[in-house]
PDB file of C-alpha atoms in Angstrom:
ATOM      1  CA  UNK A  15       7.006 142.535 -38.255  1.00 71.00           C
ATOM      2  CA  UNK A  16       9.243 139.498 -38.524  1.00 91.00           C
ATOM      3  CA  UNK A  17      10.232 136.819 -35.470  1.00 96.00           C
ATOM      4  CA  UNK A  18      13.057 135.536 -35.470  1.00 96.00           C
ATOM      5  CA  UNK A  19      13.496 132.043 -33.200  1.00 98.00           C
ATOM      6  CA  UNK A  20      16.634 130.983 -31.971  1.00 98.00           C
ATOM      7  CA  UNK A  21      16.818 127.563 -29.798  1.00 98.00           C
ATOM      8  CA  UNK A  22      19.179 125.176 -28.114  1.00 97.00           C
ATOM      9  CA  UNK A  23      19.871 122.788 -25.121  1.00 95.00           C
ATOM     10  CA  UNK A  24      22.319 120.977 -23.198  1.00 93.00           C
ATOM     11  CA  UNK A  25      23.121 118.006 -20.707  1.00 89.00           C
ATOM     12  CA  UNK A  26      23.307 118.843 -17.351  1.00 79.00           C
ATOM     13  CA  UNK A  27      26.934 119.031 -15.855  1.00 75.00           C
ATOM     14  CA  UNK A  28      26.303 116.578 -14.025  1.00 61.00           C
ATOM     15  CA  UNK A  29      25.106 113.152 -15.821  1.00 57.00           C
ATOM     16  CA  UNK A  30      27.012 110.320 -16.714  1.00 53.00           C
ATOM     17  CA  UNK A  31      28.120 109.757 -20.244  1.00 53.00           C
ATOM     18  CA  UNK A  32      25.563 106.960 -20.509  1.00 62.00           C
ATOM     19  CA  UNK A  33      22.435 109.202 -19.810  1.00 69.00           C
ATOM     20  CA  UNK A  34      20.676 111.691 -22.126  1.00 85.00           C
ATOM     21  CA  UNK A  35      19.722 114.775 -22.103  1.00 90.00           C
ATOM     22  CA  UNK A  36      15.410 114.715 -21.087  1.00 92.00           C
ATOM     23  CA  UNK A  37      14.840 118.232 -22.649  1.00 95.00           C
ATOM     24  CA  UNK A  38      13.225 118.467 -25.604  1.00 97.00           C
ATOM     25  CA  UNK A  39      11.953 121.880 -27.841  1.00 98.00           C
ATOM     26  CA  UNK A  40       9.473 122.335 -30.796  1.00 98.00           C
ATOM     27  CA  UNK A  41       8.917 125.282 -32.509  1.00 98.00           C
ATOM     28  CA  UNK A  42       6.825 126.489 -35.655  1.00 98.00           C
ATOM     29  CA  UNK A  43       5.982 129.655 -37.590  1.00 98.00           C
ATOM     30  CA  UNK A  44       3.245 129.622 -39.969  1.00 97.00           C
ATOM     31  CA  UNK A  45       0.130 132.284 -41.265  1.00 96.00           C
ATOM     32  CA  UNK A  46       2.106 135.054 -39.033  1.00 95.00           C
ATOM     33  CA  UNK A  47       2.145 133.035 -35.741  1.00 97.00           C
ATOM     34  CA  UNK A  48       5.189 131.631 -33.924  1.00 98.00           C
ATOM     35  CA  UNK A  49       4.483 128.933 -31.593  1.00 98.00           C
ATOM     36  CA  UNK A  50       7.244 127.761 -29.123  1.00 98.00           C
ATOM     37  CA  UNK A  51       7.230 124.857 -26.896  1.00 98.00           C
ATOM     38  CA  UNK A  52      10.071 123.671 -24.431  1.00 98.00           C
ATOM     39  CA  UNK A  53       9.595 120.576 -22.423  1.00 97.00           C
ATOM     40  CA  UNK A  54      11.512 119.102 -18.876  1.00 95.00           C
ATOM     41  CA  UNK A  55      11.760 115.479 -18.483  1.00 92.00           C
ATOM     42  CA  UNK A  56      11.229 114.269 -14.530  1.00 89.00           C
ATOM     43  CA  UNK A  57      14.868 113.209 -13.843  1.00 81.00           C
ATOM     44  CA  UNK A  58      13.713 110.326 -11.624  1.00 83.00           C
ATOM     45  CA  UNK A  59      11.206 108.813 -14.964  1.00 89.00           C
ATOM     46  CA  UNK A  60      13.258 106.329 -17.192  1.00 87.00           C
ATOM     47  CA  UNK A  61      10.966 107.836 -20.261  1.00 92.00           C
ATOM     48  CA  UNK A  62      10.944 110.941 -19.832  1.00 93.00           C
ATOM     49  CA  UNK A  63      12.634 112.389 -22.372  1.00 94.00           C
ATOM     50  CA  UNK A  64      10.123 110.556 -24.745  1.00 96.00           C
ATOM     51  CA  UNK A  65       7.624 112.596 -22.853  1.00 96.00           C
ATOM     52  CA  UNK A  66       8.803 115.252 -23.504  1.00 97.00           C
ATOM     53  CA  UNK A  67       9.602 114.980 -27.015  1.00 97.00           C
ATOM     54  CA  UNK A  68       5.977 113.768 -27.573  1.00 98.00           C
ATOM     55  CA  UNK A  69       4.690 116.891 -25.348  1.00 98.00           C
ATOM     56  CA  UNK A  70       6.358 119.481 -27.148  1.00 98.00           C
ATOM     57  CA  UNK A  71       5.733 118.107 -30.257  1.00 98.00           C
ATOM     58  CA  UNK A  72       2.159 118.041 -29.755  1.00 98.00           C
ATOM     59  CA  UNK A  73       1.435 121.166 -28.655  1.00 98.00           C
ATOM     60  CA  UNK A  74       2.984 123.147 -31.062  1.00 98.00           C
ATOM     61  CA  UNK A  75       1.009 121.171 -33.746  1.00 98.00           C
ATOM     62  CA  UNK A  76      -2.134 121.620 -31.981  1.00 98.00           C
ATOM     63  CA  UNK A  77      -1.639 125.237 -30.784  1.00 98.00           C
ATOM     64  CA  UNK A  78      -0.919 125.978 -34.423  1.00 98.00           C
ATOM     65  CA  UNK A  79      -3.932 124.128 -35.745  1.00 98.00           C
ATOM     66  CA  UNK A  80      -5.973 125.985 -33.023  1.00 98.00           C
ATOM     67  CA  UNK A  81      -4.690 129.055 -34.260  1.00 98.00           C
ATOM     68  CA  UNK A  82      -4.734 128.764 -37.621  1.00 98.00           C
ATOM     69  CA  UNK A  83      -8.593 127.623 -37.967  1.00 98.00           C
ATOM     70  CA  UNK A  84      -9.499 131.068 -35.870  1.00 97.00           C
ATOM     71  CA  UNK A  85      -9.161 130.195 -32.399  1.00 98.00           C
ATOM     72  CA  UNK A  86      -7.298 132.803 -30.097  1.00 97.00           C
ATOM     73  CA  UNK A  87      -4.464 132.501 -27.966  1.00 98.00           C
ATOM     74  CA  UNK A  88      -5.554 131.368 -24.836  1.00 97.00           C
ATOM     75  CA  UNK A  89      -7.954 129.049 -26.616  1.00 98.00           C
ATOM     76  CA  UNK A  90      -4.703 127.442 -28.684  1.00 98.00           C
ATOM     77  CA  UNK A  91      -2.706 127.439 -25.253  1.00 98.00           C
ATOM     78  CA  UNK A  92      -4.957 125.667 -23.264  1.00 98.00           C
ATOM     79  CA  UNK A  93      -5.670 123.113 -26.562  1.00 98.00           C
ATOM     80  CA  UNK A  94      -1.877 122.623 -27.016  1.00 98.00           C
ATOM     81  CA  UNK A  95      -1.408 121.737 -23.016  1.00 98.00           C
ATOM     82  CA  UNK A  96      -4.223 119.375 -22.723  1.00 97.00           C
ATOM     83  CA  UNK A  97      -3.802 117.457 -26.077  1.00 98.00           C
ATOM     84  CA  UNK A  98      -0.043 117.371 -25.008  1.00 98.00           C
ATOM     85  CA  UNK A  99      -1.525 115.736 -21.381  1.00 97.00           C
ATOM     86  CA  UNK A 100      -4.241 113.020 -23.551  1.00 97.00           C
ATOM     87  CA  UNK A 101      -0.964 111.786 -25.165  1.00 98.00           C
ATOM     88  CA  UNK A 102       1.001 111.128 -22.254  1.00 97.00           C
ATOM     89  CA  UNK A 103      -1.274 109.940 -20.414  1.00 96.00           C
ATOM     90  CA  UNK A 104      -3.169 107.504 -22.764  1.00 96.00           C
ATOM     91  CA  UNK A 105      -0.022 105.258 -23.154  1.00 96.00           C
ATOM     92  CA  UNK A 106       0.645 102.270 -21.458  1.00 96.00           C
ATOM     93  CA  UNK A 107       3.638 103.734 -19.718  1.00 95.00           C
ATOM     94  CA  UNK A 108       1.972 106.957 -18.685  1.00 93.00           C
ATOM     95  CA  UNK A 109       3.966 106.584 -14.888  1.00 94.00           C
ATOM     96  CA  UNK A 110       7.294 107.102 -17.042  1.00 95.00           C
ATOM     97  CA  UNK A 111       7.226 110.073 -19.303  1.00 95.00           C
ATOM     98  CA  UNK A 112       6.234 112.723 -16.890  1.00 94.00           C
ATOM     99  CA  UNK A 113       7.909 115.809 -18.212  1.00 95.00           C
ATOM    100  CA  UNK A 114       6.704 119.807 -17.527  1.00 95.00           C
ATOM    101  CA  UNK A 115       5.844 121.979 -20.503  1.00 97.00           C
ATOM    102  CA  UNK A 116       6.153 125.417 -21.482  1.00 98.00           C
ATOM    103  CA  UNK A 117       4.304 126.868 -24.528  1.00 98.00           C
ATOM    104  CA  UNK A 118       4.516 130.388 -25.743  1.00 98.00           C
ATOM    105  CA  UNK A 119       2.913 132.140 -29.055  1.00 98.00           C
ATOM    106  CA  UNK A 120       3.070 135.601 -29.932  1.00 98.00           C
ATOM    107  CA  UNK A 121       0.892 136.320 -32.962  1.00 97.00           C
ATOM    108  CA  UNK A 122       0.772 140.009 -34.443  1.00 93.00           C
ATOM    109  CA  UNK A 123      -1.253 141.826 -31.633  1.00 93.00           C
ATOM    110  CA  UNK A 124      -1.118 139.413 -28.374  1.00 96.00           C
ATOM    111  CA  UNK A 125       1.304 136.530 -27.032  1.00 98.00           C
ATOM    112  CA  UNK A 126       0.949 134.114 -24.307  1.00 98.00           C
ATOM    113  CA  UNK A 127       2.194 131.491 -22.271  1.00 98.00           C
ATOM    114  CA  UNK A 128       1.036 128.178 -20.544  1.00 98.00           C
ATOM    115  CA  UNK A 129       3.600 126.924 -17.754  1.00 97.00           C
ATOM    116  CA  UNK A 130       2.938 123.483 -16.181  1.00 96.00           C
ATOM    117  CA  UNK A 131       5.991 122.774 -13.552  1.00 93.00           C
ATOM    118  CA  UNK A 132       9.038 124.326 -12.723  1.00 89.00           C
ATOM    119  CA  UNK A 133       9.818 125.548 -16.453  1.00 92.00           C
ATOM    120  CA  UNK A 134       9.724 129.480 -16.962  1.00 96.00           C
ATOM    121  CA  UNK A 135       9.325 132.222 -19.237  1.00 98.00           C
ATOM    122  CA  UNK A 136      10.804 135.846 -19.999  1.00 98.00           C
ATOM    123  CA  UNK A 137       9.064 138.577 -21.543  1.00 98.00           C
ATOM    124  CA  UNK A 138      11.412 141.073 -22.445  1.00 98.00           C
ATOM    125  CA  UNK A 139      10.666 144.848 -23.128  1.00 97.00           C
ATOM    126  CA  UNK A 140      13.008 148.090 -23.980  1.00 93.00           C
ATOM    127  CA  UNK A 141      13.493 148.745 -20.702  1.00 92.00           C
ATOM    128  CA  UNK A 142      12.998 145.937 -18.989  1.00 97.00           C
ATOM    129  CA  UNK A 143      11.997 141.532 -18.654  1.00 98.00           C
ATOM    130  CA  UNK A 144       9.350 140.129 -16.334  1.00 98.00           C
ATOM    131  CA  UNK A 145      10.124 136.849 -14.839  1.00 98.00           C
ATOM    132  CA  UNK A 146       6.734 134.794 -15.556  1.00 97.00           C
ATOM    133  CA  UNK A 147       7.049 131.516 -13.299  1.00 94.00           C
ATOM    134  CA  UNK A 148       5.104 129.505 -10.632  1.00 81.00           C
ATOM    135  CA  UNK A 149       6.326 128.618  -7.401  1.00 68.00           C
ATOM    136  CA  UNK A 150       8.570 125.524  -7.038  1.00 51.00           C
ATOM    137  CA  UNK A 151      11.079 123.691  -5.186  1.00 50.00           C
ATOM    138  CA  UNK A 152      12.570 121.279  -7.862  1.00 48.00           C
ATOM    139  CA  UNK A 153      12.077 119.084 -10.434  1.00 48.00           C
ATOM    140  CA  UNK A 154      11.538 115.913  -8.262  1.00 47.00           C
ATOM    141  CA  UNK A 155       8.400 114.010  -9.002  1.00 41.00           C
ATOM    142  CA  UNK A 156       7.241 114.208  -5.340  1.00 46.00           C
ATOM    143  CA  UNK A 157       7.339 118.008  -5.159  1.00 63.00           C
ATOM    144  CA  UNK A 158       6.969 119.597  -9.047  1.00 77.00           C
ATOM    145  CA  UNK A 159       3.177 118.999 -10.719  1.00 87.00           C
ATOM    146  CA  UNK A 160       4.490 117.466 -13.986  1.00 94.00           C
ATOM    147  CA  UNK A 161       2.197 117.374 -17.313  1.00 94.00           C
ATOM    148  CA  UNK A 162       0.924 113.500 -16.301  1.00 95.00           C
ATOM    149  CA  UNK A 163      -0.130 114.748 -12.896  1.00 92.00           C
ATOM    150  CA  UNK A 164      -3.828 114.344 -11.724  1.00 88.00           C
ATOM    151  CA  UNK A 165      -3.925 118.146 -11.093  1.00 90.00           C
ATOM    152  CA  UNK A 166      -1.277 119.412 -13.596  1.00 93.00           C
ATOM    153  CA  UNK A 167      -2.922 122.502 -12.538  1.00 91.00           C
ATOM    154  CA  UNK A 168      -1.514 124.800 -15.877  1.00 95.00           C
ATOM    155  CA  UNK A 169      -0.360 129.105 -15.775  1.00 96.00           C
ATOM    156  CA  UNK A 170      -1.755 131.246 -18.220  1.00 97.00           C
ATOM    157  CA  UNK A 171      -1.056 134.620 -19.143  1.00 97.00           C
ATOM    158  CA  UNK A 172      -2.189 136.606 -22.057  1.00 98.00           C
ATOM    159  CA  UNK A 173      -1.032 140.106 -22.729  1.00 97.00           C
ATOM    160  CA  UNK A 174      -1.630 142.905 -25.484  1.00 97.00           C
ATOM    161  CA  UNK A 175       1.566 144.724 -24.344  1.00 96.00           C
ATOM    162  CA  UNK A 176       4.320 145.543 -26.680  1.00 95.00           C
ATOM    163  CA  UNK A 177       7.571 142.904 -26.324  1.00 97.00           C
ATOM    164  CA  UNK A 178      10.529 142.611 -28.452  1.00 97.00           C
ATOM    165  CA  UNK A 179      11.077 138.807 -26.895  1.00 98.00           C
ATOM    166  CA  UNK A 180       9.696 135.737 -25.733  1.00 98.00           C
ATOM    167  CA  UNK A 181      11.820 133.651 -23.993  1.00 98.00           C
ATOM    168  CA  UNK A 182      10.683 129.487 -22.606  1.00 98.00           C
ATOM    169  CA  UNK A 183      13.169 127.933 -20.709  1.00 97.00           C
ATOM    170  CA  UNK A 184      13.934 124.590 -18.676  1.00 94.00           C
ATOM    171  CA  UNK A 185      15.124 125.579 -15.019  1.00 91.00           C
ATOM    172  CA  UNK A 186      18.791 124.376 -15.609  1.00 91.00           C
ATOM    173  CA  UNK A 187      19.601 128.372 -16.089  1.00 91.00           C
ATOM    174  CA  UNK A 188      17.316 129.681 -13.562  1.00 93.00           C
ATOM    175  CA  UNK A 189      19.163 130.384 -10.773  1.00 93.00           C
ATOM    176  CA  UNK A 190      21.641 132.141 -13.302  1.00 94.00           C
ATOM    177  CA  UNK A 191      19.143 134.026 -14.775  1.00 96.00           C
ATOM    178  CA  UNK A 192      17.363 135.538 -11.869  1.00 96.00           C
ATOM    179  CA  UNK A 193      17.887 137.547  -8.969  1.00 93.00           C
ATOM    180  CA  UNK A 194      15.794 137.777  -5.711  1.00 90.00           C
ATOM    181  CA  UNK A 195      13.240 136.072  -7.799  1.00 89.00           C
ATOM    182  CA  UNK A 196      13.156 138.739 -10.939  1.00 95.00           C
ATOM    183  CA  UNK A 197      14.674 138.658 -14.157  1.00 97.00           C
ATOM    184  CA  UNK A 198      18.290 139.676 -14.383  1.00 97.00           C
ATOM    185  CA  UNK A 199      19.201 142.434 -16.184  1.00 96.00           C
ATOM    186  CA  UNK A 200      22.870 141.181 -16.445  1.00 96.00           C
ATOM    187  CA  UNK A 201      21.893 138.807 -17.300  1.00 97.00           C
ATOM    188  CA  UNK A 202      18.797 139.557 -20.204  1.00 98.00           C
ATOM    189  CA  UNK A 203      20.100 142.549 -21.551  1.00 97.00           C
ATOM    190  CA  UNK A 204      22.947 141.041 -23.410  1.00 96.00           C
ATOM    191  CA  UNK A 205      21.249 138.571 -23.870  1.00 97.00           C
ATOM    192  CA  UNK A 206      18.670 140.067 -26.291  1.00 97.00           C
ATOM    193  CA  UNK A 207      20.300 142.541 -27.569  1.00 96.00           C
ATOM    194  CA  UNK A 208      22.977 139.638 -29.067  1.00 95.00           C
ATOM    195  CA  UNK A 209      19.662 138.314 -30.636  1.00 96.00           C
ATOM    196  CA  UNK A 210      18.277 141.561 -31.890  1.00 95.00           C
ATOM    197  CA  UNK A 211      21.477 141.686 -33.979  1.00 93.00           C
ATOM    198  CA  UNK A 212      21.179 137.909 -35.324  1.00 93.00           C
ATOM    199  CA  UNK A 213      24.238 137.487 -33.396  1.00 94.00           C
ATOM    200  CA  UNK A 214      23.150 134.934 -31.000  1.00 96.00           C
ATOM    201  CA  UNK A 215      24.156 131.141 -31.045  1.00 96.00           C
ATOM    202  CA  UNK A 216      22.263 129.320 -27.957  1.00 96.00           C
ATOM    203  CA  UNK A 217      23.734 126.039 -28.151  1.00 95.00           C
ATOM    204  CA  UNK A 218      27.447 128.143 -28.268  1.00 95.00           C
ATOM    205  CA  UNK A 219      25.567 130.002 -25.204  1.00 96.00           C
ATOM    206  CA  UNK A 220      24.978 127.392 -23.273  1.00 94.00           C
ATOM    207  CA  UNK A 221      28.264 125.617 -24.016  1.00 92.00           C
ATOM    208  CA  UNK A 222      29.758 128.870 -22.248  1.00 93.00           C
ATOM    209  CA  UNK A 223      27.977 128.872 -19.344  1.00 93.00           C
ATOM    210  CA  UNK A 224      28.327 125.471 -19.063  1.00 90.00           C
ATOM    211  CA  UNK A 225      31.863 126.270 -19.311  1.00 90.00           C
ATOM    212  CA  UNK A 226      31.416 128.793 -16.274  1.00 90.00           C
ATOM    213  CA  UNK A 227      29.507 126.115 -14.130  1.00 90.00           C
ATOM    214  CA  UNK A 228      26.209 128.465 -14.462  1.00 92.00           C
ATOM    215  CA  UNK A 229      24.464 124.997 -15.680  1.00 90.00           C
ATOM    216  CA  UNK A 230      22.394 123.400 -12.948  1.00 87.00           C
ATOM    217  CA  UNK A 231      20.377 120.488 -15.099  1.00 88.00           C
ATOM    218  CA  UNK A 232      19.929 119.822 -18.254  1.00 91.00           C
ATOM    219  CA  UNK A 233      18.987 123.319 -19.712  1.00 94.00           C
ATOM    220  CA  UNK A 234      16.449 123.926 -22.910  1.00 96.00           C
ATOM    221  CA  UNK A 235      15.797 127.728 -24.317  1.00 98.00           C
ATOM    222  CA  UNK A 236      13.842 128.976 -27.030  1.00 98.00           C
ATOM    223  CA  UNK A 237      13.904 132.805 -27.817  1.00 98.00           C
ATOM    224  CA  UNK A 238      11.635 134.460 -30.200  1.00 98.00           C
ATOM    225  CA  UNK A 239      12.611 138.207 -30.930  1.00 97.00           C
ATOM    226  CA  UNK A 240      10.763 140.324 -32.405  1.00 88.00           C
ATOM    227  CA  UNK A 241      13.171 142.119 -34.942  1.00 69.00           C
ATOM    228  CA  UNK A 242      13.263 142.769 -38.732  1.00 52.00           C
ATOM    229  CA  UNK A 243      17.242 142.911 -38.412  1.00 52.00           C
ATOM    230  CA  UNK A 244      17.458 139.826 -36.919  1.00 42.00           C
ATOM    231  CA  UNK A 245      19.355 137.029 -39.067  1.00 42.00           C
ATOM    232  CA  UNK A 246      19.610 134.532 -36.446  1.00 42.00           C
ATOM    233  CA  UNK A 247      21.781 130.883 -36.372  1.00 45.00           C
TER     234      UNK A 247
END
């Protein structure tokens, strides 16, 4: 089995030329594991985006580590999220770099996430793609638990099934990608099956919908497919 990642992001519609984009996204693949990580700076935080580029870095580092030295994957998850949390919140401006996190792995016989905010995730099967999310209103710092948070209050799911992809996503595309709160077919299906044939380009993906006014915030994706034929970016 081989995984193929592919990964982009792009500014919100919306921002002035001065601003930058808060996403961030780390990803590694070592010893047969793939470890993705995409990360949501709180727009109203004036360091956020260094939050998030310190979370996500972070936790794929650790949840590799973890991994690597025998631990399993909700053990490397739950590692990756709180190490992620120590950093942030050990620095001296710890009220600015509130971001949410997303980390996914998918090792040879399990994957799993960890969500912590409004970010989501998409595990995509032959036949179908659950929608794996918590409930949120919006990215705000007053209503979404960000990773700084007293009660950051993580998701976890583990799961033995068979997927061909793991998808992590900031919720720029989410309204896009979803209907009645599930994943959208028309919207998945080509989706995956353009990176199941190493044909997929996210950051020319995201220009397009962009492009189509589909892009709500900044917007951050990582997919990892699992497909010896795929030749990726």
């Amino acid at each position: 089995m081989s995984i193929h990642v592919y990964s982009g992001t792009i500014s919100g519609p919306y921002k002035d030329a001065e601003r930058i984009n808060q996403d961030s996204l780390a990803y590694l693949q070592e010893n047969g594991y793939t470890v993705i990580a995409v990360a949501d700076g709180a727009g109203s935080l004036k360091s956020s985006h260094i939050g998030s580029n310190l979370a996500v870095n972070t936790a794929v580092n650790v949840a590799m580590d973890q991994l690597i030295s025998g631990c399993d994957v909700e053990e490397s998850l739950y590692s990756a999220v709180e190490e992620a949390r120590s950093v942030l919140v050990g620095r001296d401006d710890s009220k600015d770099v509130g971001c949410t996190l997303v980390v996914g792995i998918i090792t040879d016989d399990q994957w799993g996430v960890v969500l912590v905010g409004d970010s989501f995730a998409v595990a995509s099967y032959p036949e179908s793609h659950d929608l794996i999310e918590r409930e949120q209103d919006s990215e705000f710092i007053n209503q979404t638990k960000l990773l700084t948070s007293h009660n950051h209050d993580p998701l976890y799911l583990v799961d033995d099934s068979e997927i061909i992809a793991l998808t992590i996503a900031t919720d720029g595309l989410y309204h896009a990608s979803t209907q009645k709160n599930q994943a959208s077919v028309n919207f998945w299906n080509p989706l995956i099956s353009m990176a199941e044939k190493g044909k997929l380009n996210i950051n020319d993906f995201l220009s397009f919908m962009n492009d189509k006014e589909k892009i709500e915030d900044d917007t951050t994706m990582i997919i990892a497919v699992k497909d010896n034929k795929a030749h990726g970016e």
